[in-house]
Short mmCIF file of C-alpha atoms in Angstrom, two decimals:
data_model
loop_
_atom_site.label_atom_id
_atom_site.label_comp_id
_atom_site.label_asym_id
_atom_site.label_seq_id
_atom_site.Cartn_x
_atom_site.Cartn_y
_atom_site.Cartn_z
CA MET A 287 32.82 96.39 -0.61
CA ASN A 288 32.22 94.39 -3.80
CA GLN A 289 29.21 92.10 -3.45
CA GLN A 290 29.49 90.45 -6.88
CA ASN A 291 31.88 88.04 -8.51
CA GLN A 292 34.03 89.63 -11.20
CA PRO A 293 33.23 87.41 -14.20
CA GLY A 294 36.25 88.31 -16.33
CA LYS A 295 38.71 87.59 -13.53
CA LEU A 296 36.74 84.54 -12.45
CA LEU A 297 36.82 82.97 -15.91
CA ALA A 298 40.48 83.91 -16.41
CA SER A 299 41.28 82.24 -13.09
CA ALA A 300 39.48 79.07 -14.19
CA ILE A 301 41.38 79.02 -17.48
CA LEU A 302 44.73 79.40 -15.68
CA LEU A 303 43.78 76.74 -13.12
CA GLY A 304 42.81 74.39 -15.95
CA MET A 305 46.13 75.00 -17.68
CA GLY A 306 48.02 74.38 -14.45
CA ALA A 307 46.08 71.19 -13.71
CA ALA A 308 46.72 69.85 -17.23
CA ALA A 309 50.43 70.63 -16.92
CA PHE A 310 50.67 68.95 -13.51
CA PHE A 311 48.77 65.90 -14.82
CA ASP A 312 51.14 65.62 -17.78
CA GLY A 313 54.24 66.05 -15.65
CA ILE A 314 53.20 63.82 -12.78
CA VAL A 315 51.40 61.03 -14.63
CA LEU A 316 53.20 60.86 -18.00
CA HIS A 317 56.69 61.99 -16.94
CA GLN A 318 57.00 60.57 -13.42
CA ILE A 319 54.54 57.74 -12.77
CA LEU A 320 54.25 56.10 -16.20
CA GLN A 321 57.65 57.43 -17.34
CA TRP A 322 56.50 57.40 -20.96
CA HIS A 323 58.52 60.49 -21.78
CA HIS A 324 60.45 63.36 -20.27
CA MET A 325 60.67 66.94 -21.43
CA VAL A 326 63.46 66.52 -24.00
CA SER A 327 63.66 62.73 -24.23
CA SER A 328 63.31 62.63 -28.03
CA ILE A 329 66.42 64.77 -28.52
CA ARG A 330 68.30 63.58 -25.43
CA PRO A 331 67.37 59.91 -24.90
CA LEU A 332 67.64 58.49 -21.40
CA ASN A 333 70.71 56.38 -22.24
CA THR A 334 73.30 58.27 -20.18
CA THR A 335 73.36 59.74 -16.70
CA ALA A 336 73.95 63.20 -18.20
CA ASN A 337 70.83 62.89 -20.38
CA ILE A 338 68.74 61.65 -17.46
CA GLU A 339 69.91 64.64 -15.42
CA LEU A 340 69.14 67.03 -18.29
CA ASN A 341 65.65 65.58 -18.77
CA THR A 342 65.00 65.71 -15.02
CA PHE A 343 66.07 69.38 -14.99
CA TRP A 344 63.69 70.28 -17.84
CA ASP A 345 60.88 68.27 -16.22
CA GLY A 346 61.46 70.44 -13.15
CA ILE A 347 61.28 73.64 -15.23
CA PHE A 348 58.01 72.32 -16.70
CA HIS A 349 56.65 71.82 -13.17
CA VAL A 350 57.70 75.36 -12.22
CA GLY A 351 55.62 76.57 -15.18
CA ALA A 352 52.68 74.49 -13.97
CA ALA A 353 53.05 75.98 -10.49
CA VAL A 354 53.16 79.54 -11.88
CA LEU A 355 49.97 78.95 -13.90
CA THR A 356 48.24 77.46 -10.85
CA ALA A 357 49.38 80.26 -8.52
CA ALA A 358 48.26 82.92 -10.99
CA GLY A 359 44.88 81.19 -11.26
CA LEU A 360 44.49 81.04 -7.48
CA ILE A 361 45.41 84.72 -7.08
CA LEU A 362 42.90 85.76 -9.75
CA PHE A 363 40.25 83.51 -8.21
CA TRP A 364 40.80 85.07 -4.80
CA ARG A 365 40.65 88.61 -6.25
CA ALA A 366 37.48 87.83 -8.19
CA THR A 367 35.62 86.31 -5.24
CA ALA A 368 37.19 87.86 -2.11
CA ASN A 369 34.22 89.95 -0.97
CA SER A 370 31.48 88.31 -2.98
CA LYS A 371 28.20 87.13 -1.57
CA VAL A 372 27.19 85.75 -4.98
CA PRO A 373 27.39 81.97 -5.52
CA LEU A 374 30.10 80.76 -7.85
CA PRO A 375 28.70 80.09 -11.36
CA LEU A 376 29.90 76.48 -11.37
CA LYS A 377 28.93 75.64 -14.95
CA SER A 378 30.83 78.62 -16.37
CA PHE A 379 33.79 78.04 -14.07
CA THR A 380 33.95 74.38 -15.08
CA GLY A 381 33.68 75.34 -18.74
CA ALA A 382 36.53 77.84 -18.47
CA PHE A 383 38.62 75.29 -16.53
CA LEU A 384 38.12 72.75 -19.35
CA VAL A 385 38.97 75.38 -21.98
CA GLY A 386 42.22 76.03 -20.12
CA ALA A 387 43.09 72.35 -19.67
CA GLY A 388 42.21 71.42 -23.24
CA SER A 389 43.96 74.42 -24.76
CA PHE A 390 47.10 73.67 -22.76
CA ASP A 391 47.14 70.03 -23.88
CA PHE A 392 46.48 70.93 -27.51
CA VAL A 393 49.09 73.71 -27.71
CA GLU A 394 51.70 71.74 -25.72
CA GLY A 395 51.09 68.69 -27.91
CA LEU A 396 51.25 70.68 -31.12
CA ILE A 397 54.44 72.54 -30.19
CA ASN A 398 56.42 69.95 -28.20
CA HIS A 399 55.29 66.76 -29.95
CA GLN A 400 54.77 67.87 -33.55
CA ILE A 401 56.65 71.10 -34.27
CA LEU A 402 59.73 70.82 -32.03
CA GLY A 403 59.64 67.04 -31.62
CA ILE A 404 61.34 67.26 -28.22
CA HIS A 405 59.22 64.43 -26.87
CA HIS A 406 56.17 62.36 -27.77
CA VAL A 407 53.35 61.06 -25.58
CA LYS A 408 54.51 57.46 -25.84
CA PRO A 409 57.54 56.94 -28.07
CA GLY A 410 57.84 53.76 -30.11
CA PRO A 411 55.16 51.79 -31.95
CA ASN A 412 52.04 53.86 -32.58
CA GLN A 413 53.83 57.05 -31.50
CA LEU A 414 51.84 59.20 -33.93
CA ALA A 415 48.55 57.66 -32.77
CA TRP A 416 49.37 58.54 -29.14
CA ASP A 417 50.28 62.10 -30.17
CA ILE A 418 47.10 62.50 -32.21
CA GLY A 419 45.07 61.07 -29.33
CA PHE A 420 46.61 63.66 -26.99
CA LEU A 421 45.79 66.48 -29.44
CA THR A 422 42.26 65.13 -29.81
CA LEU A 423 41.80 64.95 -26.04
CA GLY A 424 42.90 68.58 -25.73
CA ALA A 425 40.57 69.70 -28.50
CA VAL A 426 37.61 67.78 -27.03
CA LEU A 427 38.19 69.19 -23.53
CA ALA A 428 38.39 72.73 -24.92
CA LEU A 429 35.26 72.21 -27.04
CA VAL A 430 33.23 70.80 -24.13
CA GLY A 431 34.39 73.72 -21.99
CA TRP A 432 33.44 76.23 -24.67
CA LEU A 433 29.98 74.62 -24.99
CA LEU A 434 29.47 74.85 -21.22
CA LEU A 435 30.45 78.53 -21.32
CA LYS A 436 28.24 79.24 -24.32
CA ASN A 437 25.21 77.59 -22.69
CA ASP A 438 25.74 79.45 -19.42
CA ARG A 439 25.88 83.03 -20.72
CA GLN A 440 22.76 83.96 -18.76
CA GLN A 441 24.64 83.49 -15.46
CA VAL A 442 27.92 85.10 -16.44
CA LYS A 443 28.27 87.82 -19.05
CA ILE A 444 31.28 86.82 -21.12
#
């Protein structure tokens, strides 16, 4: 019986959970509640029923991706801690979670907003500022997470 946490799996689980949480936040808050954008709203504007249906479909696919990331993170977390009597290294776990969330936001923003241009954070006036703010938020979250991990190396060997 394993009495220790498995640090590699534990940190990987936190990264995946952070990515899943960031994806769900984006999809639920920005797509559904605020309705600032949908997955392909810059190339298929919401001006016809067909385009609304298409955007809703791709929003759903995005949520499936978020669910897969979250499920993978939960499975890894369970495997890393199933028989452990060792307390969870919260600072490292939080750091890895923030690295995952920030990396997801940064990469998603870079690819979907800037490279592909399939949607923007908030289309219209100041669109670029909103997109840059989103990229900045992702970078800051990832940096804070990395700093937490770096400062907690005594607890978890990375």
